[in-house]
Amino acid sequence: MPDRIAPPDRIGMLRHLSPQQWKITSQEFDERRVHTAGEVISDRGVPLSHSLVLERGLVGRRILSGRQRVAKHYLVALQVPGDFVDLHAYPLGVLDHDIVAITDVTLAAIPHHRLSAIMAADQDLTRRLWSLTLVDAAIHRQWSLRNGTMRALQRVAHLFVELITRLDLAVGRAESYRLDLSQRHIGDACGLSSVHVNRILRDLREAGSCTYAKGVLVVTDRAALVQIAGFDDRYLYLPRV
């Protein structure tokens, strides 16, 4: 295995780091990993020695709830390119949830001992890396609020607007986005059944805001979709670009 790999690009939330800080950090990645859709990338409770940056695809954080025979998976977060998918594993050592590939994904891995070295040398870099985990926490809070207080139509619209807002930062603004989320994924993220999600997708289509078919979200009226979602992006703490 090589001691270093070609550095990942500074995209998405990685832009919270200055170009020089990212140059220093990106030189410490030592492995590139590829997973196919549905694979578990990191198992709950298993000690981790690396943290991963997502370069391509979508990744989810998944929790199993309930007893074995009636257990259900819940998606409690989705990660897009430019996200550290498990930076919180650096201080914690293990995770209380699984990291799963929603789509085919490519990730770059940085050893925790190298993170320790670069953070020891740069207090501001440490603060900025720490802030990425705080943004994750802000997104978790918003998901809890969304699923606890919003009606079903607003939940799904909010999920879509959040994802396209984050993808705009990572890969550029578009009119269509290949998410490759199944109706079950959407339901798991929003606390809805697949049958309910199917009805909501129809309602969004009939409202003229967006269509979702075969894993592709086509935004036909972004302003209308944002209005349905009641979306305010302040919780994302998007970097200034």
Short mmCIF file of N, CA and C in Angstrom, two decimals, residues 31-93:
data_model
loop_
_atom_site.label_atom_id
_atom_site.label_comp_id
_atom_site.label_asym_id
_atom_site.label_seq_id
_atom_site.Cartn_x
_atom_site.Cartn_y
_atom_site.Cartn_z
N GLU A 31 -4.72 6.17 1.51
CA GLU A 31 -5.46 5.05 0.91
C GLU A 31 -6.72 5.58 0.24
N ARG A 32 -7.04 5.00 -0.89
CA ARG A 32 -8.31 5.32 -1.58
C ARG A 32 -9.15 4.05 -1.57
N ARG A 33 -10.40 4.17 -1.13
CA ARG A 33 -11.28 3.00 -0.99
C ARG A 33 -12.49 3.15 -1.90
N VAL A 34 -12.91 2.03 -2.46
CA VAL A 34 -14.07 1.99 -3.35
C VAL A 34 -15.06 0.98 -2.78
N HIS A 35 -16.32 1.37 -2.69
CA HIS A 35 -17.38 0.48 -2.21
C HIS A 35 -18.56 0.56 -3.16
N THR A 36 -19.26 -0.56 -3.30
CA THR A 36 -20.45 -0.59 -4.13
C THR A 36 -21.68 -0.28 -3.28
N ALA A 37 -22.75 0.12 -3.94
CA ALA A 37 -23.99 0.49 -3.25
C ALA A 37 -24.45 -0.64 -2.33
N GLY A 38 -24.79 -0.29 -1.11
CA GLY A 38 -25.28 -1.25 -0.14
C GLY A 38 -24.23 -1.81 0.78
N GLU A 39 -22.95 -1.63 0.46
CA GLU A 39 -21.90 -2.16 1.31
C GLU A 39 -21.76 -1.34 2.59
N VAL A 40 -21.43 -2.03 3.67
CA VAL A 40 -21.10 -1.35 4.92
C VAL A 40 -19.64 -0.92 4.85
N ILE A 41 -19.40 0.35 5.04
CA ILE A 41 -18.04 0.90 4.98
C ILE A 41 -17.37 0.79 6.34
N SER A 42 -18.09 1.13 7.39
CA SER A 42 -17.59 1.02 8.76
C SER A 42 -18.71 0.47 9.63
N ASP A 43 -18.39 -0.53 10.44
CA ASP A 43 -19.39 -1.16 11.31
C ASP A 43 -19.43 -0.48 12.67
N ARG A 44 -20.62 -0.39 13.18
CA ARG A 44 -20.82 0.12 14.53
C ARG A 44 -19.97 -0.69 15.52
N GLY A 45 -19.27 0.02 16.42
CA GLY A 45 -18.54 -0.63 17.49
C GLY A 45 -17.18 -1.16 17.14
N VAL A 46 -16.79 -1.10 15.87
CA VAL A 46 -15.48 -1.61 15.44
C VAL A 46 -14.46 -0.47 15.51
N PRO A 47 -13.34 -0.66 16.20
CA PRO A 47 -12.34 0.41 16.30
C PRO A 47 -11.85 0.86 14.93
N LEU A 48 -11.69 2.17 14.78
CA LEU A 48 -11.27 2.76 13.50
C LEU A 48 -9.95 3.48 13.67
N SER A 49 -9.08 3.33 12.68
CA SER A 49 -7.76 3.97 12.71
C SER A 49 -7.64 5.09 11.68
N HIS A 50 -8.64 5.23 10.81
CA HIS A 50 -8.65 6.25 9.76
C HIS A 50 -9.97 7.01 9.80
N SER A 51 -9.96 8.21 9.25
CA SER A 51 -11.20 8.92 8.91
C SER A 51 -11.25 9.09 7.41
N LEU A 52 -12.47 9.18 6.87
CA LEU A 52 -12.69 9.10 5.43
C LEU A 52 -13.34 10.36 4.89
N VAL A 53 -12.84 10.82 3.76
CA VAL A 53 -13.46 11.90 3.00
C VAL A 53 -14.13 11.31 1.78
N LEU A 54 -15.39 11.68 1.57
CA LEU A 54 -16.14 11.18 0.42
C LEU A 54 -15.77 11.99 -0.82
N GLU A 55 -15.33 11.28 -1.86
CA GLU A 55 -14.97 11.93 -3.12
C GLU A 55 -16.06 11.79 -4.18
N ARG A 56 -16.77 10.68 -4.14
CA ARG A 56 -17.79 10.41 -5.18
C ARG A 56 -18.91 9.59 -4.57
N GLY A 57 -20.17 9.95 -4.90
CA GLY A 57 -21.32 9.17 -4.47
C GLY A 57 -21.97 9.72 -3.21
N LEU A 58 -22.87 8.92 -2.64
CA LEU A 58 -23.58 9.28 -1.41
C LEU A 58 -23.35 8.19 -0.36
N VAL A 59 -23.17 8.63 0.87
CA VAL A 59 -22.95 7.74 2.00
C VAL A 59 -23.98 8.06 3.06
N GLY A 60 -24.42 7.04 3.80
CA GLY A 60 -25.38 7.25 4.88
C GLY A 60 -24.85 6.77 6.21
N ARG A 61 -25.35 7.40 7.27
CA ARG A 61 -25.14 6.90 8.62
C ARG A 61 -26.43 6.19 9.02
N ARG A 62 -26.29 4.95 9.45
CA ARG A 62 -27.46 4.09 9.64
C ARG A 62 -27.46 3.49 11.03
N ILE A 63 -28.63 3.54 11.67
CA ILE A 63 -28.80 2.96 13.00
C ILE A 63 -29.88 1.89 12.92
N LEU A 64 -29.61 0.78 13.58
CA LEU A 64 -30.58 -0.31 13.66
C LEU A 64 -31.37 -0.14 14.95
N SER A 65 -32.69 -0.07 14.82
CA SER A 65 -33.55 0.15 15.98
C SER A 65 -34.49 -1.03 16.15
N GLY A 66 -34.71 -1.44 17.40
CA GLY A 66 -35.66 -2.51 17.67
C GLY A 66 -34.99 -3.85 17.86
N ARG A 67 -35.79 -4.84 18.18
CA ARG A 67 -35.27 -6.19 18.38
C ARG A 67 -34.99 -6.87 17.05
N GLN A 68 -34.23 -7.96 17.12
CA GLN A 68 -33.70 -8.57 15.91
C GLN A 68 -34.77 -8.89 14.88
N ARG A 69 -35.88 -9.50 15.28
CA ARG A 69 -36.87 -9.94 14.30
C ARG A 69 -37.72 -8.80 13.75
N VAL A 70 -37.78 -7.71 14.49
CA VAL A 70 -38.60 -6.58 14.04
C VAL A 70 -37.75 -5.32 13.89
N ALA A 71 -36.44 -5.49 13.81
CA ALA A 71 -35.53 -4.35 13.73
C ALA A 71 -35.73 -3.59 12.43
N LYS A 72 -35.48 -2.31 12.47
CA LYS A 72 -35.61 -1.46 11.30
C LYS A 72 -34.41 -0.54 11.22
N HIS A 73 -33.92 -0.34 10.00
CA HIS A 73 -32.82 0.58 9.79
C HIS A 73 -33.35 2.00 9.62
N TYR A 74 -32.65 2.95 10.21
CA TYR A 74 -32.97 4.36 10.02
C TYR A 74 -31.74 5.09 9.50
N LEU A 75 -31.93 5.87 8.48
CA LEU A 75 -30.86 6.76 8.01
C LEU A 75 -30.91 8.02 8.86
N VAL A 76 -29.83 8.30 9.56
CA VAL A 76 -29.80 9.48 10.43
C VAL A 76 -28.93 10.59 9.86
N ALA A 77 -28.29 10.33 8.73
CA ALA A 77 -27.51 11.37 8.04
C ALA A 77 -27.16 10.87 6.65
N LEU A 78 -26.97 11.81 5.75
CA LEU A 78 -26.46 11.52 4.41
C LEU A 78 -25.25 12.42 4.17
N GLN A 79 -24.22 11.86 3.56
CA GLN A 79 -23.00 12.60 3.27
C GLN A 79 -22.82 12.72 1.77
N VAL A 80 -22.33 13.88 1.35
CA VAL A 80 -22.11 14.17 -0.07
C VAL A 80 -20.62 14.40 -0.29
N PRO A 81 -20.17 14.44 -1.55
CA PRO A 81 -18.74 14.66 -1.81
C PRO A 81 -18.22 15.92 -1.11
N GLY A 82 -17.02 15.78 -0.56
CA GLY A 82 -16.42 16.86 0.20
C GLY A 82 -16.68 16.76 1.69
N ASP A 83 -17.44 15.76 2.13
CA ASP A 83 -17.72 15.56 3.55
C ASP A 83 -16.74 14.54 4.14
N PHE A 84 -16.27 14.81 5.36
CA PHE A 84 -15.70 13.75 6.20
C PHE A 84 -16.89 12.92 6.69
N VAL A 85 -16.91 11.64 6.39
CA VAL A 85 -18.07 10.84 6.76
C VAL A 85 -17.99 10.34 8.20
N ASP A 86 -16.81 10.40 8.79
CA ASP A 86 -16.65 9.83 10.14
C ASP A 86 -15.54 10.53 10.92
N LEU A 87 -15.43 11.84 10.77
CA LEU A 87 -14.38 12.55 11.49
C LEU A 87 -14.57 12.42 13.00
N HIS A 88 -15.81 12.26 13.43
CA HIS A 88 -16.06 12.09 14.87
C HIS A 88 -15.47 10.80 15.41
N ALA A 89 -15.10 9.86 14.52
CA ALA A 89 -14.43 8.64 14.98
C ALA A 89 -13.00 8.91 15.43
N TYR A 90 -12.45 10.06 15.02
CA TYR A 90 -11.07 10.38 15.42
C TYR A 90 -10.95 10.49 16.94
N PRO A 91 -11.77 11.30 17.62
CA PRO A 91 -11.66 11.32 19.08
C PRO A 91 -12.37 10.15 19.77
N LEU A 92 -13.42 9.62 19.13
CA LEU A 92 -14.23 8.59 19.79
C LEU A 92 -13.65 7.19 19.65
N GLY A 93 -12.95 6.93 18.55
CA GLY A 93 -12.36 5.61 18.33
C GLY A 93 -13.28 4.61 17.68
#
